[in-house]
Coordinates of C-alpha atoms in Angstrom, one line a residue:
M1 CA -4.4 -12.6 33.3
T2 CA -2.1 -12.1 30.2
R3 CA -2.8 -13.5 26.8
A4 CA 0.0 -16.0 27.4
D5 CA -1.9 -17.4 30.4
R6 CA -5.1 -17.8 28.3
R7 CA -3.4 -19.7 25.4
E8 CA -5.1 -22.9 24.2
P9 CA -3.2 -26.2 24.7
R10 CA -0.4 -26.4 22.2
E11 CA -0.5 -28.5 19.1
A12 CA 1.6 -31.6 18.6
V13 CA 4.0 -29.6 16.4
P14 CA 5.9 -27.1 18.6
Q15 CA 5.5 -23.3 18.1
F16 CA 8.3 -22.2 15.8
G17 CA 9.9 -18.8 16.0
L18 CA 11.6 -16.5 13.5
V19 CA 14.9 -15.0 14.5
C20 CA 15.2 -11.3 13.6
I21 CA 15.2 -11.3 9.8
T22 CA 14.0 -13.4 6.9
A23 CA 16.2 -15.2 4.4
S24 CA 14.5 -13.2 1.7
E25 CA 14.6 -9.4 1.7
T26 CA 11.1 -9.2 3.1
V27 CA 12.2 -8.4 6.7
R28 CA 15.4 -6.3 6.9
F29 CA 16.4 -3.5 9.1
R30 CA 18.5 -0.4 8.5
S31 CA 21.5 0.7 10.5
M32 CA 24.1 3.5 10.6
T33 CA 27.7 3.6 11.8
R34 CA 28.7 5.9 14.7
T35 CA 31.3 7.5 12.3
R36 CA 28.5 8.4 9.9
L37 CA 26.3 9.8 12.6
R38 CA 29.1 11.9 14.1
S39 CA 29.9 13.3 10.7
L40 CA 26.6 15.1 10.6
A41 CA 25.6 18.4 12.2
P42 CA 23.5 18.2 15.3
R43 CA 20.2 19.0 13.5
E44 CA 21.1 16.5 10.8
Q45 CA 21.8 13.9 13.4
R46 CA 18.4 14.3 14.9
A47 CA 16.7 14.1 11.5
A48 CA 18.8 11.1 10.5
L49 CA 17.8 9.2 13.7
D50 CA 14.2 10.1 13.3
R51 CA 14.2 8.7 9.8
L52 CA 16.1 5.6 10.9
Y53 CA 13.9 4.8 13.8
R54 CA 10.6 5.4 11.9
E55 CA 11.8 3.2 9.1
N56 CA 12.9 0.4 11.4
L57 CA 9.6 0.6 13.3
A58 CA 7.8 0.2 10.0
R59 CA 10.0 -2.8 9.2
F60 CA 9.2 -4.2 12.7
R61 CA 5.5 -3.9 11.8
A62 CA 6.2 -5.7 8.5
A63 CA 8.0 -8.5 10.6
I64 CA 4.9 -8.9 12.8
D65 CA 2.7 -9.0 9.6
F66 CA 5.1 -11.6 8.1
C67 CA 4.9 -13.8 11.3
A68 CA 1.1 -13.5 11.4
G69 CA 0.8 -14.4 7.7
R70 CA 3.2 -17.4 8.0
R71 CA 1.6 -18.7 11.3
L72 CA 4.8 -18.0 13.3
P73 CA 3.8 -17.2 16.8
L74 CA 7.2 -16.2 18.1
Y75 CA 9.5 -13.4 16.9
R76 CA 13.0 -12.5 18.2
I77 CA 13.5 -8.8 18.0
P78 CA 16.8 -7.7 16.5
S79 CA 19.3 -6.2 19.0
N80 CA 19.9 -3.2 16.6
L81 CA 16.3 -2.3 16.1
F82 CA 17.0 1.2 17.3
P83 CA 20.8 2.0 16.9
F84 CA 22.3 4.6 19.3
A85 CA 19.4 4.2 21.8
D86 CA 22.1 4.1 24.4
T87 CA 23.0 7.8 23.7
P88 CA 21.1 10.8 25.0
L89 CA 20.3 11.7 21.3
G90 CA 18.9 8.3 20.6
A91 CA 16.9 8.1 23.8
A92 CA 15.3 11.5 23.1
R93 CA 14.2 10.4 19.6
L94 CA 12.8 7.1 21.0
R95 CA 10.7 8.9 23.6
R96 CA 8.9 10.7 20.8
L97 CA 8.0 7.3 19.2
R98 CA 6.7 5.6 22.4
P99 CA 3.1 5.8 21.4
L100 CA 3.8 4.2 18.0
I101 CA 6.1 1.5 19.6
G102 CA 3.4 0.7 22.1
A103 CA 0.8 0.3 19.4
E104 CA 3.0 -2.2 17.6
G105 CA 3.6 -4.2 20.8
R106 CA -0.2 -4.3 21.5
R107 CA -0.8 -5.4 17.9
A108 CA 1.7 -8.2 18.2
T109 CA 0.0 -9.4 21.4
A110 CA -3.4 -9.1 19.7
L111 CA -2.1 -11.3 16.8
G112 CA -0.9 -13.9 19.3
I113 CA 2.8 -13.3 18.6
R114 CA 5.3 -13.7 21.5
L115 CA 8.2 -11.2 21.5
V116 CA 11.6 -12.2 22.8
A117 CA 15.1 -10.7 22.6
H118 CA 18.7 -12.0 22.5
P119 CA 21.2 -9.2 23.2
D120 CA 24.6 -9.4 21.4
Q121 CA 27.8 -11.0 22.7
Y122 CA 28.9 -7.8 24.4
V123 CA 26.6 -8.6 27.4
V124 CA 29.0 -10.1 29.9
L125 CA 27.7 -9.8 33.5
N126 CA 30.7 -11.6 35.0
S127 CA 33.6 -9.8 33.4
D128 CA 36.7 -9.0 35.4
D129 CA 36.3 -5.4 34.3
P130 CA 33.5 -3.6 36.2
T131 CA 33.1 -1.2 33.3
V132 CA 32.1 -4.1 31.0
I133 CA 29.6 -5.3 33.6
A134 CA 28.1 -1.7 33.8
N135 CA 27.9 -1.5 30.0
S136 CA 26.3 -4.9 29.9
I137 CA 23.6 -3.9 32.4
S138 CA 23.0 -0.7 30.3
I139 CA 22.4 -2.9 27.2
L140 CA 19.9 -5.1 29.2
E141 CA 18.2 -1.9 30.5
L142 CA 17.7 -0.8 26.9
H143 CA 16.1 -4.1 26.1
G144 CA 14.0 -4.0 29.2
R145 CA 12.8 -0.5 28.4
L146 CA 11.9 -1.5 24.8
M147 CA 9.9 -4.5 26.2
D148 CA 8.1 -2.0 28.5
D149 CA 7.4 0.3 25.6
L150 CA 6.0 -2.6 23.7
F151 CA 3.7 -3.3 26.6
Q152 CA 5.2 -6.8 27.1
P153 CA 4.9 -8.4 30.5
R154 CA 7.7 -8.3 33.0
S155 CA 8.1 -12.0 33.0
S156 CA 9.9 -14.7 31.1
W157 CA 7.1 -14.7 28.5
A158 CA 9.0 -11.8 27.1
A159 CA 12.4 -13.4 27.6
I160 CA 15.6 -11.5 27.3
Q161 CA 18.1 -14.3 26.6
I162 CA 21.9 -14.1 27.3
H163 CA 24.8 -16.5 27.6
G164 CA 26.8 -17.1 30.8
G165 CA 29.7 -14.9 29.7
K166 CA 33.2 -15.3 31.1
S167 CA 34.1 -18.9 32.1
D168 CA 34.7 -19.9 35.7
R169 CA 32.9 -16.8 37.0
A170 CA 29.5 -18.4 37.9
A171 CA 29.4 -16.9 41.4
L172 CA 29.9 -13.4 40.1
L173 CA 27.2 -14.0 37.4
V174 CA 24.8 -15.0 40.1
R175 CA 25.6 -12.0 42.3
T176 CA 25.2 -9.6 39.4
I177 CA 21.9 -11.1 38.2
K178 CA 20.4 -10.8 41.7
R179 CA 21.2 -7.1 41.7
L180 CA 19.4 -6.4 38.5
E181 CA 16.2 -4.3 38.4
P182 CA 13.0 -6.3 38.1
K183 CA 12.2 -5.1 34.6
I184 CA 15.4 -7.0 33.5
R185 CA 15.7 -9.8 36.1
N186 CA 12.1 -10.9 35.7
R187 CA 12.6 -11.3 32.0
L188 CA 16.1 -12.7 32.0
A189 CA 16.7 -16.2 30.7
L190 CA 20.1 -18.0 30.4
E191 CA 21.2 -20.1 27.5
N192 CA 23.9 -22.8 27.5
D193 CA 26.8 -22.5 25.0
E194 CA 29.3 -24.7 23.4
R195 CA 32.4 -23.3 25.3
A196 CA 32.2 -21.5 28.6
Y197 CA 28.9 -22.8 30.2
G198 CA 27.5 -26.1 29.2
A199 CA 23.9 -27.1 29.9
Q200 CA 24.5 -28.5 33.4
A201 CA 26.5 -25.4 34.5
I202 CA 23.8 -23.0 33.2
L203 CA 21.1 -25.1 34.9
E204 CA 22.8 -24.7 38.3
I205 CA 23.0 -20.9 37.8
C206 CA 19.4 -20.8 36.7
R207 CA 18.4 -22.6 39.9
Q208 CA 20.4 -20.2 42.0
T209 CA 19.0 -17.1 40.4
G210 CA 15.5 -18.1 39.5
C211 CA 16.1 -17.4 35.8
P212 CA 14.7 -19.9 33.4
M213 CA 17.0 -21.9 31.2
V214 CA 16.9 -21.7 27.4
F215 CA 18.2 -25.1 26.3
D216 CA 20.1 -25.1 23.0
A217 CA 20.4 -28.6 21.8
H218 CA 23.2 -28.0 19.3
H219 CA 25.3 -26.1 21.8
H220 CA 24.9 -29.1 24.2
L221 CA 25.8 -31.6 21.5
V222 CA 29.0 -29.6 20.6
H223 CA 30.0 -28.9 24.3
E224 CA 29.7 -32.6 25.3
R225 CA 31.0 -33.9 22.0
L226 CA 28.0 -36.2 21.7
R227 CA 27.9 -38.6 18.8
S228 CA 24.3 -37.9 17.8
Y229 CA 21.0 -36.2 18.7
H230 CA 19.9 -39.7 20.0
D231 CA 22.0 -39.2 23.2
P232 CA 19.7 -39.5 26.2
T233 CA 21.2 -36.4 27.9
L234 CA 19.4 -34.2 25.4
A235 CA 16.0 -35.4 26.8
T236 CA 17.3 -35.2 30.3
M237 CA 18.5 -31.6 29.9
L238 CA 15.3 -30.5 28.1
A239 CA 13.2 -31.8 31.0
A240 CA 15.6 -30.2 33.6
A241 CA 15.4 -26.8 31.8
R242 CA 11.6 -27.1 31.6
S243 CA 11.5 -27.2 35.4
T244 CA 13.2 -23.8 35.7
W245 CA 10.3 -22.0 33.9
P246 CA 7.6 -20.4 36.1
N247 CA 5.1 -21.7 33.5
P248 CA 6.4 -24.9 31.8
E249 CA 4.3 -24.1 28.7
W250 CA 6.5 -21.0 28.2
Q251 CA 9.7 -23.0 27.9
L252 CA 11.8 -21.6 25.1
T253 CA 14.4 -23.7 23.3
H254 CA 16.8 -23.3 20.3
L255 CA 17.3 -25.7 17.5
S256 CA 20.0 -25.7 14.9
N257 CA 22.5 -28.1 13.2
G258 CA 26.1 -27.7 12.3
A259 CA 26.9 -26.2 9.0
N260 CA 29.4 -28.7 7.7
S261 CA 29.6 -31.4 10.4
L262 CA 27.9 -32.6 13.5
H263 CA 30.1 -30.5 15.8
D264 CA 30.4 -27.5 13.6
P265 CA 29.2 -24.5 15.8
R266 CA 28.1 -22.6 12.8
H267 CA 24.5 -22.9 11.8
S268 CA 23.4 -24.9 8.8
D269 CA 20.9 -23.7 6.2
F270 CA 18.2 -26.1 7.2
I271 CA 17.3 -28.5 10.1
S272 CA 18.0 -32.1 9.2
S273 CA 18.2 -33.7 12.6
F274 CA 17.0 -33.0 16.1
P275 CA 16.3 -34.8 19.4
R276 CA 13.1 -36.8 19.6
S277 CA 12.4 -35.0 22.9
F278 CA 12.0 -31.7 21.1
G279 CA 8.6 -33.0 20.0
R280 CA 7.7 -32.0 23.6
A281 CA 9.3 -28.6 23.5
P282 CA 6.5 -26.0 23.4
W283 CA 8.5 -23.1 21.8
I284 CA 11.5 -23.4 19.5
E285 CA 13.5 -20.6 17.9
I286 CA 14.8 -22.0 14.6
E287 CA 18.5 -20.8 14.3
A288 CA 19.0 -21.9 10.7
K289 CA 20.4 -19.6 7.9
Q290 CA 17.5 -20.1 5.6
K291 CA 15.1 -18.7 8.3
E292 CA 11.5 -19.0 7.2
A293 CA 12.4 -21.5 4.4
A294 CA 13.9 -23.7 7.1
I295 CA 10.8 -23.4 9.3
E296 CA 8.5 -24.3 6.4
R297 CA 10.6 -27.3 5.4
L298 CA 10.7 -28.4 9.1
R299 CA 7.0 -28.2 9.4
R300 CA 6.5 -30.4 6.3
Q301 CA 9.0 -32.9 7.5
W302 CA 8.3 -32.8 11.2
T303 CA 6.6 -36.2 11.5
S304 CA 9.1 -38.1 9.5
L305 CA 12.1 -36.3 11.0
K306 CA 10.8 -36.9 14.5
A307 CA 10.5 -40.6 13.8
A308 CA 14.0 -40.7 12.2
S309 CA 15.9 -38.6 14.7

């Protein structure tokens, strides 16, 4: 039985999650361009990646400490935690760090922090180009390997979230997902978006593949051009998405508002409105620009906002 299975019944306020970095400089990660790496001699490349990986691992540790200190039980791992991990050089450097990576994963679990991931937009499992599909699978394999190294379960508790990809290619998406290795497929979750795959379309794909659905309320509002978060379809879709999770208490959702208008796809600094039904969402990743400040404000205002929304 995992720690997730032993969780106490959730509080009235959902479990809020931090997405990758903080609005302050407290949690930030280093990176390096491929041009810069290739400009170095082989020995310097190895040394540079060693430093980069160790520094980012230390910053990952700081992110876990930050979440523990702020009572944030969910953390989305940044996609670029270990740049160049898709190269032989990067993979070799990471193998040397596996014991340290594993220790941090076990520590996060001991602190009650759920770890999830959301690979970048280059993951398209239903592209017309087989090379793009192969590269997308490689990216997912990297995330699956990292979750394994962090000693996270091969289940949707450690969700790897992606969008549907290329529009009008649902059948190809289903076929590709069914061919994925268990370390990826068993963690994979699909999120609706505001353009190619609305909530109903992703729901059907989730039912065909057995992947849970991550319901994003703002994407749904924009896709359907809804007039407010009062629209009953938000509650309907939240409930439908919940039915796709192997454990309903693991259901993961996303919450954001438009930056300058109701249907603006860009994220606002804070959350000022949300569906009443999200009071029943057990886990919510807060996709607001002000990150931890937005979460703290939302916590303080939760009761009044829930009543007003």
